[in-house]
Coordinates of C-alpha atoms in Angstrom, one line a residue:
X1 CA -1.0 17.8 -17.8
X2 CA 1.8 19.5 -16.9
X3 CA 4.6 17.3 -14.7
X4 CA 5.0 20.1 -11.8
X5 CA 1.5 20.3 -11.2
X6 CA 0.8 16.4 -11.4
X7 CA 0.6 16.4 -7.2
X8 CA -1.3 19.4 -7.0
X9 CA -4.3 18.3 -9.1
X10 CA -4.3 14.9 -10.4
X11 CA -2.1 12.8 -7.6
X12 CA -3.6 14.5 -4.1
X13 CA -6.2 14.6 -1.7
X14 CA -8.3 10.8 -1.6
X15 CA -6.6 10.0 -4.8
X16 CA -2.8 10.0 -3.3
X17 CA -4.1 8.3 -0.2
X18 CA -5.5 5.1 -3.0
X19 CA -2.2 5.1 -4.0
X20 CA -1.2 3.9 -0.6
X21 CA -4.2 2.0 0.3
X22 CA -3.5 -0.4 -3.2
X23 CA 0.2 -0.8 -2.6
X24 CA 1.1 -4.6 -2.7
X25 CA 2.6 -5.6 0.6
X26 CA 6.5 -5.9 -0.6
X27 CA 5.9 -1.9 -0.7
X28 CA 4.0 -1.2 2.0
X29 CA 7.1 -3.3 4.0
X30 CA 9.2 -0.7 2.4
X31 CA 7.3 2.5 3.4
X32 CA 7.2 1.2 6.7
X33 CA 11.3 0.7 6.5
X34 CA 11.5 4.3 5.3
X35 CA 9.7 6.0 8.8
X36 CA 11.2 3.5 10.8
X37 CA 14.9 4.5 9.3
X38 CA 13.5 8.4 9.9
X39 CA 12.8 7.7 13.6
X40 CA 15.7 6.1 14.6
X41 CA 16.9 10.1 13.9
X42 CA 14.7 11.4 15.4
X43 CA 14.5 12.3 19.2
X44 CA 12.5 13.7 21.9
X45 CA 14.0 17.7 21.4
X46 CA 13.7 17.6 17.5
X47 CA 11.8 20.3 15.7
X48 CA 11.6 18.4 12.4
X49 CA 10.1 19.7 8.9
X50 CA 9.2 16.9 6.6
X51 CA 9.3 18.6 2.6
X52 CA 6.0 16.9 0.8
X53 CA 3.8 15.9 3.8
X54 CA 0.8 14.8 1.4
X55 CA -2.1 13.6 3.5
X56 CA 0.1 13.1 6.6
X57 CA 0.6 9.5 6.3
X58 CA 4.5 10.1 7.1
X59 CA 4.1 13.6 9.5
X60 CA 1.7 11.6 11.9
X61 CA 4.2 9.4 12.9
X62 CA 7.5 11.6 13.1
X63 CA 4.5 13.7 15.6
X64 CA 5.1 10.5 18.4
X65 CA 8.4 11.2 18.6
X66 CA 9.6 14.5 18.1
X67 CA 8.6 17.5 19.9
X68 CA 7.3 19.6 17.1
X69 CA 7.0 18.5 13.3
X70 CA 6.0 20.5 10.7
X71 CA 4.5 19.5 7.1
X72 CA 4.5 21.3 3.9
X73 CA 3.0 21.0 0.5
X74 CA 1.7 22.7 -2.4
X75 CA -1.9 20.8 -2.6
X76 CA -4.9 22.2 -0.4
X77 CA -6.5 19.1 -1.4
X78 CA -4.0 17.0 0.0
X79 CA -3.0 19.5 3.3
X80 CA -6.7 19.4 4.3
X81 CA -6.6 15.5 4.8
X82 CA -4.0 15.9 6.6
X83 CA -5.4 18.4 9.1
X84 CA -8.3 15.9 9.4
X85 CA -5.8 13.1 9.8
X86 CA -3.9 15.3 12.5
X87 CA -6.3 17.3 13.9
X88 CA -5.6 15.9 17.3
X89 CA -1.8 16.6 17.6
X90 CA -1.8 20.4 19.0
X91 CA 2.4 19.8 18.4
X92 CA 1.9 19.4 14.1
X93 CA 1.8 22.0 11.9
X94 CA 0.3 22.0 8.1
X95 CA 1.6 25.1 5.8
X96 CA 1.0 25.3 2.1
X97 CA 4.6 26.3 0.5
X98 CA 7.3 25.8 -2.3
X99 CA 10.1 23.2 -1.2
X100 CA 12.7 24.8 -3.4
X101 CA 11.6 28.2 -2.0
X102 CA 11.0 28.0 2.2
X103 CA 9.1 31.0 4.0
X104 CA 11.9 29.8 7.4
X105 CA 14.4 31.2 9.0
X106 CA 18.0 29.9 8.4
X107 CA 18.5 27.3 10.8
X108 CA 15.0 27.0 12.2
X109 CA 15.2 22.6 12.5
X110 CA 16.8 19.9 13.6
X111 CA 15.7 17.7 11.3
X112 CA 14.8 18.2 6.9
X113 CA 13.4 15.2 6.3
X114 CA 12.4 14.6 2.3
X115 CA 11.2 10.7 1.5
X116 CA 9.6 8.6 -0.4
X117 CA 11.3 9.9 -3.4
X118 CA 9.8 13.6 -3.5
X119 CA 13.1 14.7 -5.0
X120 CA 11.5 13.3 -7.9
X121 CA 8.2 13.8 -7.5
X122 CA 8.4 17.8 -6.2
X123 CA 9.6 18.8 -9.7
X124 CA 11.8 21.2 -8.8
X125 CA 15.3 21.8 -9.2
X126 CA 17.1 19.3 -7.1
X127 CA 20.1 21.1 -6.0
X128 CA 17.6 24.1 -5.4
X129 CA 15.9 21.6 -3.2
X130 CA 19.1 20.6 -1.1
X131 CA 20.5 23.8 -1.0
X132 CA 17.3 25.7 1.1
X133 CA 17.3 22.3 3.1
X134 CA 20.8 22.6 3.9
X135 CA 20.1 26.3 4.7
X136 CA 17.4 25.7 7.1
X137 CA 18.8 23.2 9.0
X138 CA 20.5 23.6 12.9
X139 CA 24.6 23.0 13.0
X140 CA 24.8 19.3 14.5
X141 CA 21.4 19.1 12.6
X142 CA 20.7 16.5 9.7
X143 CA 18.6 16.7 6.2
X144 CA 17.8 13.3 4.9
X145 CA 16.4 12.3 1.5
X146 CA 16.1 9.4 -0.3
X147 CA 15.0 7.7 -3.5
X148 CA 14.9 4.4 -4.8
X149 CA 17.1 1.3 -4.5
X150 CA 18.0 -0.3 -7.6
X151 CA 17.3 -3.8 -6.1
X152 CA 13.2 -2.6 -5.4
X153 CA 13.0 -1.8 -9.1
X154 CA 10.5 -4.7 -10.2
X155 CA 8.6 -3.8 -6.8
X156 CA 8.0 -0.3 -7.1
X157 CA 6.8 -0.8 -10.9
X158 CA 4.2 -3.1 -9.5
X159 CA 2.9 -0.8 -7.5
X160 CA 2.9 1.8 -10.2
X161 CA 1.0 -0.6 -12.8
X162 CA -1.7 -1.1 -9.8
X163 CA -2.2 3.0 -9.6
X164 CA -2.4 2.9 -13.4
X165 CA -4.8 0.3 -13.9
X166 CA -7.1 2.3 -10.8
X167 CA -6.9 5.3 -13.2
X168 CA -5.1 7.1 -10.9
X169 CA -2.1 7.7 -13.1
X170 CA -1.7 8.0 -16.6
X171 CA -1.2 4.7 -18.6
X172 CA 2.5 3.2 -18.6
X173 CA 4.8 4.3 -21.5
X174 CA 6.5 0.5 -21.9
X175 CA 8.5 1.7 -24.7
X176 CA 9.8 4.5 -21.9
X177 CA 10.3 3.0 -18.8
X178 CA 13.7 1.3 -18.0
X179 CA 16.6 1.9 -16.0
X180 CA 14.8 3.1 -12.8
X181 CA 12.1 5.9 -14.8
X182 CA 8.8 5.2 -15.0
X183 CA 6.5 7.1 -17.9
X184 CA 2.9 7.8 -18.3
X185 CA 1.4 8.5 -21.6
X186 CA -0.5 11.6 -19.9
X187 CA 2.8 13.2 -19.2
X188 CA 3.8 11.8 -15.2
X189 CA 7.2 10.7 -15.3
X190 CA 8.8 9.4 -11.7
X191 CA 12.8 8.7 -12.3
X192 CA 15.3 7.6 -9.4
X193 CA 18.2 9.3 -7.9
X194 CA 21.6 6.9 -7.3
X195 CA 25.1 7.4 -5.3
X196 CA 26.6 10.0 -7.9
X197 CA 23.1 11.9 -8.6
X198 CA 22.9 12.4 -5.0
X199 CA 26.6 13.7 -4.3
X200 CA 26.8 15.8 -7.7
X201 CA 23.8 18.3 -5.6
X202 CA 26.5 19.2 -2.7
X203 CA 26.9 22.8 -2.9
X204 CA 30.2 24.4 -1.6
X205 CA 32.7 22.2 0.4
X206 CA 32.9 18.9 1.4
X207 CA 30.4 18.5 4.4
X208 CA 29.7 14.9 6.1
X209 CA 26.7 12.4 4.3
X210 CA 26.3 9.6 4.6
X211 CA 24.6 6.9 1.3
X212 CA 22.9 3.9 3.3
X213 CA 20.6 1.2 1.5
X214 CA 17.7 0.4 3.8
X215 CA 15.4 -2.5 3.4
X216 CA 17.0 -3.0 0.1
X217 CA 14.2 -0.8 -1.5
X218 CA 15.1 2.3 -0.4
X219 CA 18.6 4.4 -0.8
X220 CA 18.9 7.3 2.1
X221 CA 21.3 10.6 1.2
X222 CA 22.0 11.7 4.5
X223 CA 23.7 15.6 5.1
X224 CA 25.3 16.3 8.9
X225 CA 25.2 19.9 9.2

C-alpha cells in the first residue's frame, strides 16, 4: 500500500482508535503528557486548529479549554468518529483537508497544534507542513509539533509490535528498524524527527522556538509567531 495513503485506508476509523485502546500504559502515560503539555498553551480566547485530528481523541480535550478548536484530516472514516465522538460540542469543528495545503486564511489561529508525531505520519513534505502552519498562525500566536524522544524509543516500539501482532499494521521489518524508524513489510514506515531535523524546516529568518523534552517520551518544536 502506498505510505501517504496508510491513514486514510488502512490506519483510520475503529482501526486507529485499537491502536489507542492496546497501547501499554508507559504510552498511554505519554499521550496523556502530550495534551497535558498542549493545554498548559492553551487559554480561554484561543481559536486553535489541531493538523491530524483522527477520531478526536486529542480535539475533544483542547474543546474544554479553548474557545473554538478545529480538526482536520484526510480520512472520512476517521472524521466521522469523531463527529460521533464530538457531536455534543457546538464550539468543534471537523473539516476534511490537506495539512501541507490549508483552505484558511493567513493568520486565522492562535494556536497550530500538530502531535503525536503526524509530521511523520502525514506524509507530506515537512517544511511544506511548517511553512502553511507558520502562515496561518496569529502574530503573538504559537505552532507546536512534536515527535519522539530518543529516551521513549524501546516504549514506543512496544506499542508498535502490539498493533502489529492485532493486524492492524504491517509486520515489523527487524532487519529495518533502528535508530528511531520503525518498518513494516507492507510498506508503513513511522521515523522520528530530533533537535536539527526540526530547526533545518525554519523558513526565512530567525523567529523564536523553543525544543523542550516532555515526559521523557516526547520532544515539542515550538514556533512564537
Amino acid at each position: 500500500m502506498p505510505p501517504d495513503r496508510y491513514y486514510t485506508t488502512q490506519l483510520s476509523g475503529e482501526r486507529l482508535r485499537q491502536c489507542y485502546d492496546i497501547a501499554p500504559p508507559r504510552v498511554k502515560q505519554y499521550l496523556e503528557a502530550e495534551i497535558e503539555h498542549v493545554l498548559s498553551q492553551i487559554d480561554s480566547s484561543h481559536l486553535v486548529l489541531e493538523l491530524g485530528c483522527g477520531y478526536g481523541r486529542v480535539l475533544e480535550r483542547l474543546a474544554q479549554k479553548a474557545r473554538k478548536v478545529v480538526g482536520i484530516d484526510t480520512s472520512w472514516a476517521s472524521l466521522r468518529l469523531a463527529r460521533e465522538r464530538l457531536a455534543q460540542l457546538s464550539h468543534c469543528f471537523l473539516l476534511q483537508m490537506d495539512a501541507a495545503c490549508l483552505g484558511f486564511a493567513d493568520r486565522s489561529f492562535d494556536r497550530v497544534v500538530c502531535i503525536q508525531n503526524g509530521i511523520s505520519a502525514f506524509k507530506v513534505d515537512p517544511k511544506e507542513l511548517l511553512r502553511e502552519s507558520l502562515r496561518i498562525t496569529r502574530v503573538g500566536g504559537r505552532v507546536l509539533f512534536s515527535s519522539y524522544s530518543e529516551k521513549f524509543w524501546k516504549d514506543r516500539l512496544e506499542w508498535f509490535v502490539r498493533q502489529a501482532e492485532a493486524g492492524l499494521i504491517g509486520e515489523i521489518d527487524w532487519g529495518l528498524t533502528r535508530d528511531g524508524v520503525i518498518v513494516c513489510r507492507d510498506g508503513f514506515r513511522a521515523t522520528t524527527y530530533g533537535p536539527a531535523d526540526f530547526l533545518a524546516l525554519l523558513p526565512g529568518p530567525q523567529r523564536e522556538i523553543t525544543l523542550q523534552e516532555v515526559d521523557e517520551s516526547s520532544l515539542f518544536f515550538e514556533v512564537l509567531i
